Short mmCIF file of C-alpha atoms in Angstrom, two decimals:
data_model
loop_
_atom_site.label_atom_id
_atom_site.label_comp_id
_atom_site.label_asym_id
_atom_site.label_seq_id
_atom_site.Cartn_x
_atom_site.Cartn_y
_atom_site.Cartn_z
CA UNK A 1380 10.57 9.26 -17.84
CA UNK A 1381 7.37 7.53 -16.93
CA UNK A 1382 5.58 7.01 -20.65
CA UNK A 1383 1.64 7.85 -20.58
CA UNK A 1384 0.78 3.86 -21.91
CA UNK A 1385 3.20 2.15 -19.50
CA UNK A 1386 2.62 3.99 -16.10
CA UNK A 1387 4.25 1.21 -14.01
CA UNK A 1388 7.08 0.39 -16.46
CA UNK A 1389 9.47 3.06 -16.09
CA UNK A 1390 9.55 3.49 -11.82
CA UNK A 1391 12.94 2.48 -9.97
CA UNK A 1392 13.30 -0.59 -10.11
CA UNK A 1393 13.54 -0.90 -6.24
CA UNK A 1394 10.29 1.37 -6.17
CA UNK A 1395 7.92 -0.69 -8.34
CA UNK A 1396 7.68 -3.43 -6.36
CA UNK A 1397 6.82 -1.49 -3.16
CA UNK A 1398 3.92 0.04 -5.23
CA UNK A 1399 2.36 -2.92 -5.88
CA UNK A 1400 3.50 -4.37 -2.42
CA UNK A 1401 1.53 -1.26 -0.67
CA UNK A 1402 -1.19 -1.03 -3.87
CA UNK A 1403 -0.39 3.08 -3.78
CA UNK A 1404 -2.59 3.71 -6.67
CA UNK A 1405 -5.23 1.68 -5.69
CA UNK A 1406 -5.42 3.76 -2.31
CA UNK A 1407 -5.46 6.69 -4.60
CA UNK A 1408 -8.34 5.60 -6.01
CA UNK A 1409 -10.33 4.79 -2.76
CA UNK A 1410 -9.69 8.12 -1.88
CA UNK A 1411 -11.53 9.28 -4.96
CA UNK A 1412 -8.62 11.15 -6.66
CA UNK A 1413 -9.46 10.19 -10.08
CA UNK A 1414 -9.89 12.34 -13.41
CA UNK A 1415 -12.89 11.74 -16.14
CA UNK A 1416 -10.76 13.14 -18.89
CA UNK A 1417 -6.85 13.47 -19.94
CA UNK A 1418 -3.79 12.37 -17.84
CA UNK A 1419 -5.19 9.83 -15.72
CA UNK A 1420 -4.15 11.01 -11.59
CA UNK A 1421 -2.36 8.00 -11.71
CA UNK A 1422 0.20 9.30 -13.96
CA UNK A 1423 0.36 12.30 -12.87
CA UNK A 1424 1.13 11.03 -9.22
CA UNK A 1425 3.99 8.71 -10.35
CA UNK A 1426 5.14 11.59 -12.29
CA UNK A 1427 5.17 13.66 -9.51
CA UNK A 1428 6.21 11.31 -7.17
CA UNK A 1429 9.61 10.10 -8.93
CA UNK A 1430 10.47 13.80 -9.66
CA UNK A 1431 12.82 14.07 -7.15
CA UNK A 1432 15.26 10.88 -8.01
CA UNK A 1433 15.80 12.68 -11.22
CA UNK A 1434 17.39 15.79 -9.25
CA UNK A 1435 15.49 18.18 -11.32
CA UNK A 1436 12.53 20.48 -10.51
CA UNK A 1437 9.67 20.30 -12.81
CA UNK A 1438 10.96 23.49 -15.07
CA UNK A 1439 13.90 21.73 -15.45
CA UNK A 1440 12.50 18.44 -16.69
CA UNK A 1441 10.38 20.06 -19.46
CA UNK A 1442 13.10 22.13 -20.63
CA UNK A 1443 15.02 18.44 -21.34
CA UNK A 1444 14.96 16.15 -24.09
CA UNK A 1445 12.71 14.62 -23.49
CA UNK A 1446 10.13 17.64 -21.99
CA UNK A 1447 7.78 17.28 -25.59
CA UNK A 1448 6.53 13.82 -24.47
CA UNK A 1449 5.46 14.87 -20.71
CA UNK A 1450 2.27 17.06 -19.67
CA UNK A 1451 2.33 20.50 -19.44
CA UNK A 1452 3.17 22.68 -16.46
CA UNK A 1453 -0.51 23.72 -16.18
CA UNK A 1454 -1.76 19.57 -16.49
CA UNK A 1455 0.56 19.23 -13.14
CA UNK A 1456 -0.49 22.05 -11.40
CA UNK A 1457 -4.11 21.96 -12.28
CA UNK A 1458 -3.79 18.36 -10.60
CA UNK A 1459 -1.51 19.59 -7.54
CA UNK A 1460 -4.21 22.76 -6.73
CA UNK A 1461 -7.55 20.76 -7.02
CA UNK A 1462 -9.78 21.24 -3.94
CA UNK A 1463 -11.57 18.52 -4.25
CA UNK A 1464 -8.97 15.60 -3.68
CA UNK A 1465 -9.29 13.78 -0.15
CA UNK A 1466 -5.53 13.39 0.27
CA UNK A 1467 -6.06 12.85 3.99
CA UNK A 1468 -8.11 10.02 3.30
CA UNK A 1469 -5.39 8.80 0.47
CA UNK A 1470 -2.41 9.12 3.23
CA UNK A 1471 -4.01 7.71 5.77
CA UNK A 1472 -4.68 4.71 3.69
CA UNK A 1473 -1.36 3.83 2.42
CA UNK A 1474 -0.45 4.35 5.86
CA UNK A 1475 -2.60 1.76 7.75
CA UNK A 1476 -1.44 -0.75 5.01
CA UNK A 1477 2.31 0.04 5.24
CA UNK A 1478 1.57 -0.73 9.25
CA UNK A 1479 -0.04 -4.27 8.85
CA UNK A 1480 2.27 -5.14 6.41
CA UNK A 1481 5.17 -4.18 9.08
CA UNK A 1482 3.74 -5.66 12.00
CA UNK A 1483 3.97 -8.84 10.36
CA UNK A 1484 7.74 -8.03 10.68
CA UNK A 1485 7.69 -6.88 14.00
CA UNK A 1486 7.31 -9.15 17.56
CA UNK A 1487 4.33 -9.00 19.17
CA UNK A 1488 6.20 -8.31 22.34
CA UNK A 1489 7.96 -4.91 20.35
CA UNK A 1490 5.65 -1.53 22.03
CA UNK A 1491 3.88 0.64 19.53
CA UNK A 1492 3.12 4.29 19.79
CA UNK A 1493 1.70 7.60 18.10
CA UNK A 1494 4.13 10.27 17.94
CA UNK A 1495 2.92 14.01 17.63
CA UNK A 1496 5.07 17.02 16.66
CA UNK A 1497 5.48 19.61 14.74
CA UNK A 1498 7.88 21.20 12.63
CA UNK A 1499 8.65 25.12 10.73
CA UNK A 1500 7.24 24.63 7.11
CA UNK A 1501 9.02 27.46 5.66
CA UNK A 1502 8.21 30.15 2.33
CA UNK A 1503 10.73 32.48 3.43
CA UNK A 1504 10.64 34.19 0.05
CA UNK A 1505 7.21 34.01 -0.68
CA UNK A 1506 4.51 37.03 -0.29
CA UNK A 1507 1.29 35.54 -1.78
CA UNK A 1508 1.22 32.60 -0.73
CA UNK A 1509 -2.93 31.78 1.29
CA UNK A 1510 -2.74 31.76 4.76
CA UNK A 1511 0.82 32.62 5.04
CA UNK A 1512 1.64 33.50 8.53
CA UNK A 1513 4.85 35.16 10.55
CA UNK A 1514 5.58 32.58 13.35
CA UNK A 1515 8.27 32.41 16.14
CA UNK A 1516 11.31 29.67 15.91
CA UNK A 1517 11.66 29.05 19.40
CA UNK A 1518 14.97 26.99 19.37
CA UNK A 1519 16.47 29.40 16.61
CA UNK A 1520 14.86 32.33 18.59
CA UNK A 1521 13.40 34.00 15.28
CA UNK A 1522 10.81 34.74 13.31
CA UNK A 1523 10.11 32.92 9.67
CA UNK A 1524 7.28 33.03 7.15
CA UNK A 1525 5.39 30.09 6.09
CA UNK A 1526 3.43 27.29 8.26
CA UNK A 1527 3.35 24.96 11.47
CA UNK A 1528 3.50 21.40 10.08
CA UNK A 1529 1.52 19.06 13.00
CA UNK A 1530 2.15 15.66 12.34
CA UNK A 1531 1.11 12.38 14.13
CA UNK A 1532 2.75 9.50 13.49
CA UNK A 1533 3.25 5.92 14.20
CA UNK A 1534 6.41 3.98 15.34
CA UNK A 1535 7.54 0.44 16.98
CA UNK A 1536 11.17 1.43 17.90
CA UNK A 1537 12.28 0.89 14.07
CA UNK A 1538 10.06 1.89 11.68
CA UNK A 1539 8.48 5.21 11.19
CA UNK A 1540 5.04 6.12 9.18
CA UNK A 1541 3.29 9.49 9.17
CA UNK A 1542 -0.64 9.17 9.68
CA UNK A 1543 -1.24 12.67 9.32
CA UNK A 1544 -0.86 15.96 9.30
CA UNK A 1545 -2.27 19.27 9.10
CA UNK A 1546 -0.02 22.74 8.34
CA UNK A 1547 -1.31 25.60 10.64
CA UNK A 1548 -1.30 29.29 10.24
CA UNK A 1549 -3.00 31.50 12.29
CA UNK A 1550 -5.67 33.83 12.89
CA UNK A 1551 -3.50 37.30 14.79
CA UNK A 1552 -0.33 36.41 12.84
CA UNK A 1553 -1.32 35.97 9.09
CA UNK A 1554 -0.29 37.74 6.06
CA UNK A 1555 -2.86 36.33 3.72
CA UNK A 1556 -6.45 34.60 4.79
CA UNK A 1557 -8.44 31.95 3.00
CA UNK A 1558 -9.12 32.85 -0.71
CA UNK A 1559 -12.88 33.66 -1.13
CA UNK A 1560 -13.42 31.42 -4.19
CA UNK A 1561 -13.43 28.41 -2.62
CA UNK A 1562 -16.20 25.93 -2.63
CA UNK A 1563 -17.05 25.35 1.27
CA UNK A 1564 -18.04 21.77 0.45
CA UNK A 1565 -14.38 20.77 -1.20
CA UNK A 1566 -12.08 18.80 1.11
CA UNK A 1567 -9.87 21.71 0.68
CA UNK A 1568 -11.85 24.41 2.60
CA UNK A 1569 -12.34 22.37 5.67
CA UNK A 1570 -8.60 21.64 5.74
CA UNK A 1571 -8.10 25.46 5.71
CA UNK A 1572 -10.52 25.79 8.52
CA UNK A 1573 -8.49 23.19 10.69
CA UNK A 1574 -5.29 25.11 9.87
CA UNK A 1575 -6.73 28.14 11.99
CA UNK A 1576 -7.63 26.00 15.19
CA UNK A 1577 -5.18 25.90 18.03
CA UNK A 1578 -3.11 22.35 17.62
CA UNK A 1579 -4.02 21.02 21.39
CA UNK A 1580 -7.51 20.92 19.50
CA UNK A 1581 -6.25 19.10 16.79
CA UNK A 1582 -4.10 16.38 18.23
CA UNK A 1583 -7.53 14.04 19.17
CA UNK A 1584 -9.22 14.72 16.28
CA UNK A 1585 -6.21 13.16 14.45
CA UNK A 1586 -5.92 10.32 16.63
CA UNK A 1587 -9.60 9.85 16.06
CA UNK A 1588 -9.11 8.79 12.60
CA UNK A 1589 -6.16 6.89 13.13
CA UNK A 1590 -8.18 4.65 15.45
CA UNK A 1591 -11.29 4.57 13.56
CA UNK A 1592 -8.78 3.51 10.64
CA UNK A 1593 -7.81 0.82 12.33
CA UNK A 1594 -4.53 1.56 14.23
CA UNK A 1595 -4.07 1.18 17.77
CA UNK A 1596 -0.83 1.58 20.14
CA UNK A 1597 -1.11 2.37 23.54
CA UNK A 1598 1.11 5.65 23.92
CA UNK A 1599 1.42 8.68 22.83
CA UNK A 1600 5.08 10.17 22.43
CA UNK A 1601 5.01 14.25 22.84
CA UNK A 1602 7.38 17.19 23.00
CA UNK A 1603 7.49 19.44 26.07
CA UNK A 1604 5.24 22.05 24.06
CA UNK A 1605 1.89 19.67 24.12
CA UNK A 1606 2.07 17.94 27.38
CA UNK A 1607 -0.48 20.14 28.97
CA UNK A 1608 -3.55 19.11 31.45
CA UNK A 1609 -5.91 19.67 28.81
CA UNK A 1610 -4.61 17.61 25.89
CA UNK A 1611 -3.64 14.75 28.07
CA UNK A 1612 -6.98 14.49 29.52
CA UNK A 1613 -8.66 14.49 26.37
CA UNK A 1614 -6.16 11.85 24.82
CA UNK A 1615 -6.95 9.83 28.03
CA UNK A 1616 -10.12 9.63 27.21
CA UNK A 1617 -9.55 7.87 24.14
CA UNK A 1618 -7.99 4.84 26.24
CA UNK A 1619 -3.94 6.07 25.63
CA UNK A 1620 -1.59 6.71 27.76
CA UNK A 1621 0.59 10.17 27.38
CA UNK A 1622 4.69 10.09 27.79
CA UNK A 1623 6.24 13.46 27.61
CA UNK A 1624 8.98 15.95 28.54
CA UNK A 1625 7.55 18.59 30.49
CA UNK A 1626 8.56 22.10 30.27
CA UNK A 1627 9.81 24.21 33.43
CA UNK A 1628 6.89 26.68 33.83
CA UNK A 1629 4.09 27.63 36.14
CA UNK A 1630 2.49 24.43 36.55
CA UNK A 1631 1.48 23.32 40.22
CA UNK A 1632 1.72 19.02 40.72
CA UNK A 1633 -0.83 17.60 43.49
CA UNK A 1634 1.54 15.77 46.46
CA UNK A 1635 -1.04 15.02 48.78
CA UNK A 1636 -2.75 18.55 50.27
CA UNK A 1637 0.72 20.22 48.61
CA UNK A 1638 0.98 21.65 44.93
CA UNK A 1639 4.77 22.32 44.14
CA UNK A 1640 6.42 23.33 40.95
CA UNK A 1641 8.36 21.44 38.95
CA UNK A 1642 11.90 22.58 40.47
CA UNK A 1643 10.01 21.47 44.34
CA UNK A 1644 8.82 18.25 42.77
CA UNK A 1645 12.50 17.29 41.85
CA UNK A 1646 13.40 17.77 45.41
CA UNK A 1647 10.21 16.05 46.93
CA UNK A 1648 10.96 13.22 44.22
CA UNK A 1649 13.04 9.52 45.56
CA UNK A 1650 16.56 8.89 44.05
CA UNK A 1651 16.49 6.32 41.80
CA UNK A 1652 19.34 3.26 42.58
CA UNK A 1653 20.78 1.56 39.55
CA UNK A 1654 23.64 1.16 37.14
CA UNK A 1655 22.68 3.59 34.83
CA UNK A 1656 23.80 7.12 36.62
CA UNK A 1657 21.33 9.28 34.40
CA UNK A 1658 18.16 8.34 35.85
CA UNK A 1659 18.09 10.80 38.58
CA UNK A 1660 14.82 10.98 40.36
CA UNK A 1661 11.56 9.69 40.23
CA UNK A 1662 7.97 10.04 41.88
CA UNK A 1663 4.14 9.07 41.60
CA UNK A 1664 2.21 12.76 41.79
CA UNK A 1665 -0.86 14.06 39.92
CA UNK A 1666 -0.93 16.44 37.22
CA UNK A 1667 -3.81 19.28 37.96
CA UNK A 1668 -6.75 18.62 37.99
CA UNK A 1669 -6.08 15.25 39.63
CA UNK A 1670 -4.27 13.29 36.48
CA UNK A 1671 -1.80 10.42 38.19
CA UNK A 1672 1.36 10.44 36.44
CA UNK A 1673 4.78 9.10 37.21
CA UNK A 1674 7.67 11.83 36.78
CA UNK A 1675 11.32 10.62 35.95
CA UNK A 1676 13.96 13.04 36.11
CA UNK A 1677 17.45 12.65 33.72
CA UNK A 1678 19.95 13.93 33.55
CA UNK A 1679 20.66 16.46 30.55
CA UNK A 1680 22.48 14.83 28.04
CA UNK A 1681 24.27 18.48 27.02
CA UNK A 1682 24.69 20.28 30.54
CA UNK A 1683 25.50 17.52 32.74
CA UNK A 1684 24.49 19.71 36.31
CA UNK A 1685 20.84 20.04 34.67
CA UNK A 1686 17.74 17.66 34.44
CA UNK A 1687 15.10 17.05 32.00
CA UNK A 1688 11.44 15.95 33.48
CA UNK A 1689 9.43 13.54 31.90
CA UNK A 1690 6.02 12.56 32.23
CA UNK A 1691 3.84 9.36 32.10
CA UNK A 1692 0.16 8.53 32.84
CA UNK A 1693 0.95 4.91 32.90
CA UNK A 1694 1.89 4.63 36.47
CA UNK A 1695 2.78 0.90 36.49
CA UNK A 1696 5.60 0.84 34.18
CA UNK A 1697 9.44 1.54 35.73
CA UNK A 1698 11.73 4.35 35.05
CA UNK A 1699 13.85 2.35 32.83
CA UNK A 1700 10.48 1.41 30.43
CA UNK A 1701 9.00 5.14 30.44
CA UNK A 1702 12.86 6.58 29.54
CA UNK A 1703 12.91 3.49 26.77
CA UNK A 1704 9.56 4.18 25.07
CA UNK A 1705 9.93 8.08 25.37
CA UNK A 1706 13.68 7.31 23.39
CA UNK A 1707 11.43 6.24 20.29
CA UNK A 1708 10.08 10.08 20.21
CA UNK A 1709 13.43 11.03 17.89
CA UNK A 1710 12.46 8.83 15.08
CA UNK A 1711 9.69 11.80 14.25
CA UNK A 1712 13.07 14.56 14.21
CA UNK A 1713 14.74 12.07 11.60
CA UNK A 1714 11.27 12.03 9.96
CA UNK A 1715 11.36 15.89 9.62
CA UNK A 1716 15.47 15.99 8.82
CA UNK A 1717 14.78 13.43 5.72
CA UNK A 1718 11.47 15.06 4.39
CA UNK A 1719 13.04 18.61 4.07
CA UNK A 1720 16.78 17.53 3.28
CA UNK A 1721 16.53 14.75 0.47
CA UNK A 1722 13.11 14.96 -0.29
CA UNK A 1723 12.76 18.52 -0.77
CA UNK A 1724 9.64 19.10 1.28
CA UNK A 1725 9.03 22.73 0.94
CA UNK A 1726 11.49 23.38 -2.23
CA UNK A 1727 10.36 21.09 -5.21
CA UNK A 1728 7.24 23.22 -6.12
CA UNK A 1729 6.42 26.45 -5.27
CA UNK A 1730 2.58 27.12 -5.60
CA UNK A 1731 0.46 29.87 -4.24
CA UNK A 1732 -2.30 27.99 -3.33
CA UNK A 1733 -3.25 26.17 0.10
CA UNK A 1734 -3.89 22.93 -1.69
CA UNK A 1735 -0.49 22.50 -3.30
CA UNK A 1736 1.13 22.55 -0.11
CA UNK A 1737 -1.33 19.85 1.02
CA UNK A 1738 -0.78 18.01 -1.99
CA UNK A 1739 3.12 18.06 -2.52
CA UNK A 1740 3.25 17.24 1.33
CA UNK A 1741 1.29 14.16 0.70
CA UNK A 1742 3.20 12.92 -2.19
CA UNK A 1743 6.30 13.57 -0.15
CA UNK A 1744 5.17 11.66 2.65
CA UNK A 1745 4.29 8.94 0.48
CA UNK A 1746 7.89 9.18 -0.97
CA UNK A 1747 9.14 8.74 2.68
CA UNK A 1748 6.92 5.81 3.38
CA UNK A 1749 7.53 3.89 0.62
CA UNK A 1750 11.05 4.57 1.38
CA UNK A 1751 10.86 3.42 4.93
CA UNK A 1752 8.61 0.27 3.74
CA UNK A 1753 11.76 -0.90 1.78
CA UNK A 1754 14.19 0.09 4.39
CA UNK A 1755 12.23 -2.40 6.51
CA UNK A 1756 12.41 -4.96 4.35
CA UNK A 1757 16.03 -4.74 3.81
CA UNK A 1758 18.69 -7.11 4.91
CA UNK A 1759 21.28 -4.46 4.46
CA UNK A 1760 22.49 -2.11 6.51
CA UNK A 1761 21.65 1.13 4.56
CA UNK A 1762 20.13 3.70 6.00
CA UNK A 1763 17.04 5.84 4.88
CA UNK A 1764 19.83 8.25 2.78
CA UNK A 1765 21.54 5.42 1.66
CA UNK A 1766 18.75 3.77 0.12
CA UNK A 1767 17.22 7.21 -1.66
CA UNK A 1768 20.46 7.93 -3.38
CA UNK A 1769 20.62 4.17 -4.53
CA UNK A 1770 16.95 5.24 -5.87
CA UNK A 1771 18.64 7.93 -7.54
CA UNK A 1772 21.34 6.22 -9.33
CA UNK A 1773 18.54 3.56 -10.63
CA UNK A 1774 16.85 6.18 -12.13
CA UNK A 1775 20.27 7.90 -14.07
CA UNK A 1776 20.47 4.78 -15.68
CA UNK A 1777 16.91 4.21 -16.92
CA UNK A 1778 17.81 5.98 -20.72
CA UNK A 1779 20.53 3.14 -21.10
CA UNK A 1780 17.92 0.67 -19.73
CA UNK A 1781 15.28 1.77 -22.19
CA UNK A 1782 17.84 1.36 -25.59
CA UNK A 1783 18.68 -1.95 -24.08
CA UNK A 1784 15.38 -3.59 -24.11
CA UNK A 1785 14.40 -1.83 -27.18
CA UNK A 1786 17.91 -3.70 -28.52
CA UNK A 1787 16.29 -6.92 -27.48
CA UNK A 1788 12.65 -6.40 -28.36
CA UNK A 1789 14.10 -5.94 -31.51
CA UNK A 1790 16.22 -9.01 -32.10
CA UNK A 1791 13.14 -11.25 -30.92
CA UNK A 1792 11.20 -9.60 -33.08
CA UNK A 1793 13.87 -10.67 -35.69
CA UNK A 1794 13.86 -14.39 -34.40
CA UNK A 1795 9.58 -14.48 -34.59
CA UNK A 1796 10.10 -13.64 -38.18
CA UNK A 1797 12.53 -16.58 -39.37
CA UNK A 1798 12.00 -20.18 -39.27
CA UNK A 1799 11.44 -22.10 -35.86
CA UNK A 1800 15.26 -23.67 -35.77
CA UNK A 1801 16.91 -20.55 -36.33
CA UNK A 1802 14.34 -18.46 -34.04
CA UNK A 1803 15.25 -21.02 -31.43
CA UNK A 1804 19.11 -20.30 -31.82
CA UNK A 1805 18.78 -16.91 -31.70
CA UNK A 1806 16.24 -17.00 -28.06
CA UNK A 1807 18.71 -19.68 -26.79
CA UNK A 1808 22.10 -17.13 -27.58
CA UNK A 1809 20.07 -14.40 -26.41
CA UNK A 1810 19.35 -15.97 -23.21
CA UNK A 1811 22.71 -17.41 -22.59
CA UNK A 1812 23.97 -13.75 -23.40
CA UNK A 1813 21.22 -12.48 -20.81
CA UNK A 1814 22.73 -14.86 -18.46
CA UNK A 1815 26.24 -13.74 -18.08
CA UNK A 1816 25.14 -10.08 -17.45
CA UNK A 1817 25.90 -8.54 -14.02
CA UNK A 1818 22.75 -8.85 -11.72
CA UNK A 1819 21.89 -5.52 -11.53
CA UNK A 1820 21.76 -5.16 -15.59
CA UNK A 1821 19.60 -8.66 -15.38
CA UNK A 1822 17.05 -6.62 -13.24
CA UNK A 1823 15.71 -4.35 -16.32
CA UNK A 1824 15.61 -7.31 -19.16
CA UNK A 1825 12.57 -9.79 -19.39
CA UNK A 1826 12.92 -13.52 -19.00
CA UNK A 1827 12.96 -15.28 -21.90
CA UNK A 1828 11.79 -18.60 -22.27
CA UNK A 1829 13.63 -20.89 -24.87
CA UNK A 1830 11.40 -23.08 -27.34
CA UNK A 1831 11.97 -26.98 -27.95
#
């Protein structure tokens, strides 16, 4: 466990290096989420935050051993439920830092782009939860309770980072509205406020903040259900370019005095000549009211006799560039898949309030950054998965780690205490013992140093 006088001390090993790498508390400061009195945030983030490589929810931990020495449930959730914390402003933070320290990894020549989704944030079970909503799973074809999670991201093709996020419930469909206590000044109410706007109006607000933050890439990766005339204009405004699969509906495409469907557009559109036998079709249009796009038709990767349409505002670049660039969209679906499968996004606590799910949402986002931050900087071949479990087996053998350097505090306190030949014997056998130790044992003992 993480002891109250030696917050750093007890974190993965592999983990407390990219905390100091990425200076995650120090961004938690800057974003003012700080406590006058008791358990310092601080703690109570890293206690949080390593919670899940222990495999045990926070009931479970306090009912251990070792539960007399940690806070209490209410210290925890009295930190998770506070309206006041900017975690937006903490997220986006780490986030700009993990970038510039990955860009110095990355070739100038690799692309960079925003990617915005969203994903079901489910509470299946729950009834009280504010601003609980009953939404529609439109690739399940059913209905779920709990929240839309929008999240915009960045990527370069390797490396994934969320920005930011907002989860969205709705005005028609809710089963519980905003709870009338809250201050309307708090960070916390105007996040509830967003979560009732429509996400098209969202999107550019987020992307406002990434930019005045400091990021910059010069597309914007989107799903079928955001590439509308609206949104795209209004992220065009912000000097981006939009690449997106667009959905087979309604929508009329300028061709000189002609506006076609999508289905007439296909037919209207050149065959494209190459090797590679999926690029179908492709043609310069304009997207009402008067956007020029390029549209590239593939073929569908599941039903070989369809084709999938996709979009992009940046006219000058080929087929083969627009299908390459839009192929970096999926790293946001492995974002989702890891978040709710190993980090238990949606599982690990289950408050009533609107500001624990902003809160747990942020510390698990941090978890996955952090995560992907040393998956970057690895020379090994293990995945995102890979790497969390080895997290997790670090952290099963912390209690063995802990007796082991009490073992040698105490025979160098033994070795201050006789005379300076014998003391050196003693540090010299020690070290020599120390020595001859596997690697990975080597990793939780100090160095000793060896008087003359």
């Amino acid at each position: 466990m993480i002891e109250h006088n030696g917050e750093n001390n007890q974190l993965p090993v592999e983990i407390r290096p990219a905390f100091q790498e990425l200076r995650v508390l120090a961004h938690l400061r800057k974003a003012g989420i700080t406590k006058r009195f008791g358990f310092s945030c601080s703690y109570l983030f890293q206690l949080v935050f390593v919670l899940i490589f222990h495999h045990r929810n926070w009931f479970q931990l306090l009912d251990g051993a070792k539960g007399s020495s940690l806070p209490g449930k209410d210290t925890v959730y009295r930190f998770l439920n506070h309206t006041g914390f900017a975690w937006r402003r903490f997220l986006l933070s780490l986030s700009v830092e993990t970038v510039n320290k990955t860009k110095s990894l990355t070739s100038d020549e690799r692309v960079n782009v925003f990617i915005v989704d969203d994903s079901m944030y489910e509470r299946n079970r729950s009834k009280s939860v504010e601003l609980l909503v009953r939404l529609k799973d439109h690739v399940w074809n059913c209905y779920y309770k709990g929240f839309r999670m929008l999240t915009l991201g960045w990527s370069d093709g390797h490396t994934f980072i969320p920005l930011d996020f907002s989860l969205l419930s709705s005005v028609k469909s809710q089963i519980h509205g905003i709870n009338p206590s809250i201050d309307k000044r708090t960070h916390g109410y105007k996040r509830r406020i967003e979560s009732l706007l429509p996400a098209p109006q969202i999107v550019p607000t987020m992307i406002d903040r990434a930019l005045a933050a400091g990021m910059n890439a010069p597309y914007v990766l989107m799903d079928s259900w955001f590439t509308y005339a609206p949104l795209i204009q209004a992220i065009l405004d912000r000097g981006l370019d939009v690449i997106g699969m667009v959905k087979t509906d309604n929508k009329r495409y300028l061709l000189g005095e002609r506006r076609l469907t999508l289905q007439e557009l296909y037919y209207a559109a050149t065959p494209v000549q190459g090797t590679n036998k999926n690029i179908l079709r492709a043609i310069n249009t304009q997207l009402s009211p008067g956007i020029p796009i390029k549209m590239v038709f593939v073929r569908h990767r599941a039903h070989k006799k369809e084709w999938l349409a996709i979009l992009c505002t940046d006219t000058s670049l080929t087929v083969e560039e627009i299908i390459q660039i839009y192929g970096i969209r999926w790293e946001i679906e492995v974002f989702f898949k890891c978040t709710k499968s190993l980090l238990r996004l949606q599982k690990e606590f289950q408050g009533r309030s609107y500001d624990m799910l902003i809160s747990h949402t942020t510390i698990v986002f941090s978890r996955y950054i952090l995560l992907a931050w040393q998956h970057r900087q690895s020379t090994d071949d293990r995945t995102l998965g890979s790497l969390f479990l080895a997290l997790c087996d670090e952290v099963s053998e912390l209690d063995w780690a802990i007796v082991l350097n009490q073992l040698v505090d105490f025979v160098i306190s033994v070795a201050k205490k006789s005379s300076k030949r014998i003391s050196t014997f003693i540090i010299s056998q020690l070290q020599n013992w120390i020595n001859s130790l596997p690697r990975y044992i080597k990793a939780y003992l100090p160095v000793l140093v060896c008087e003359s």
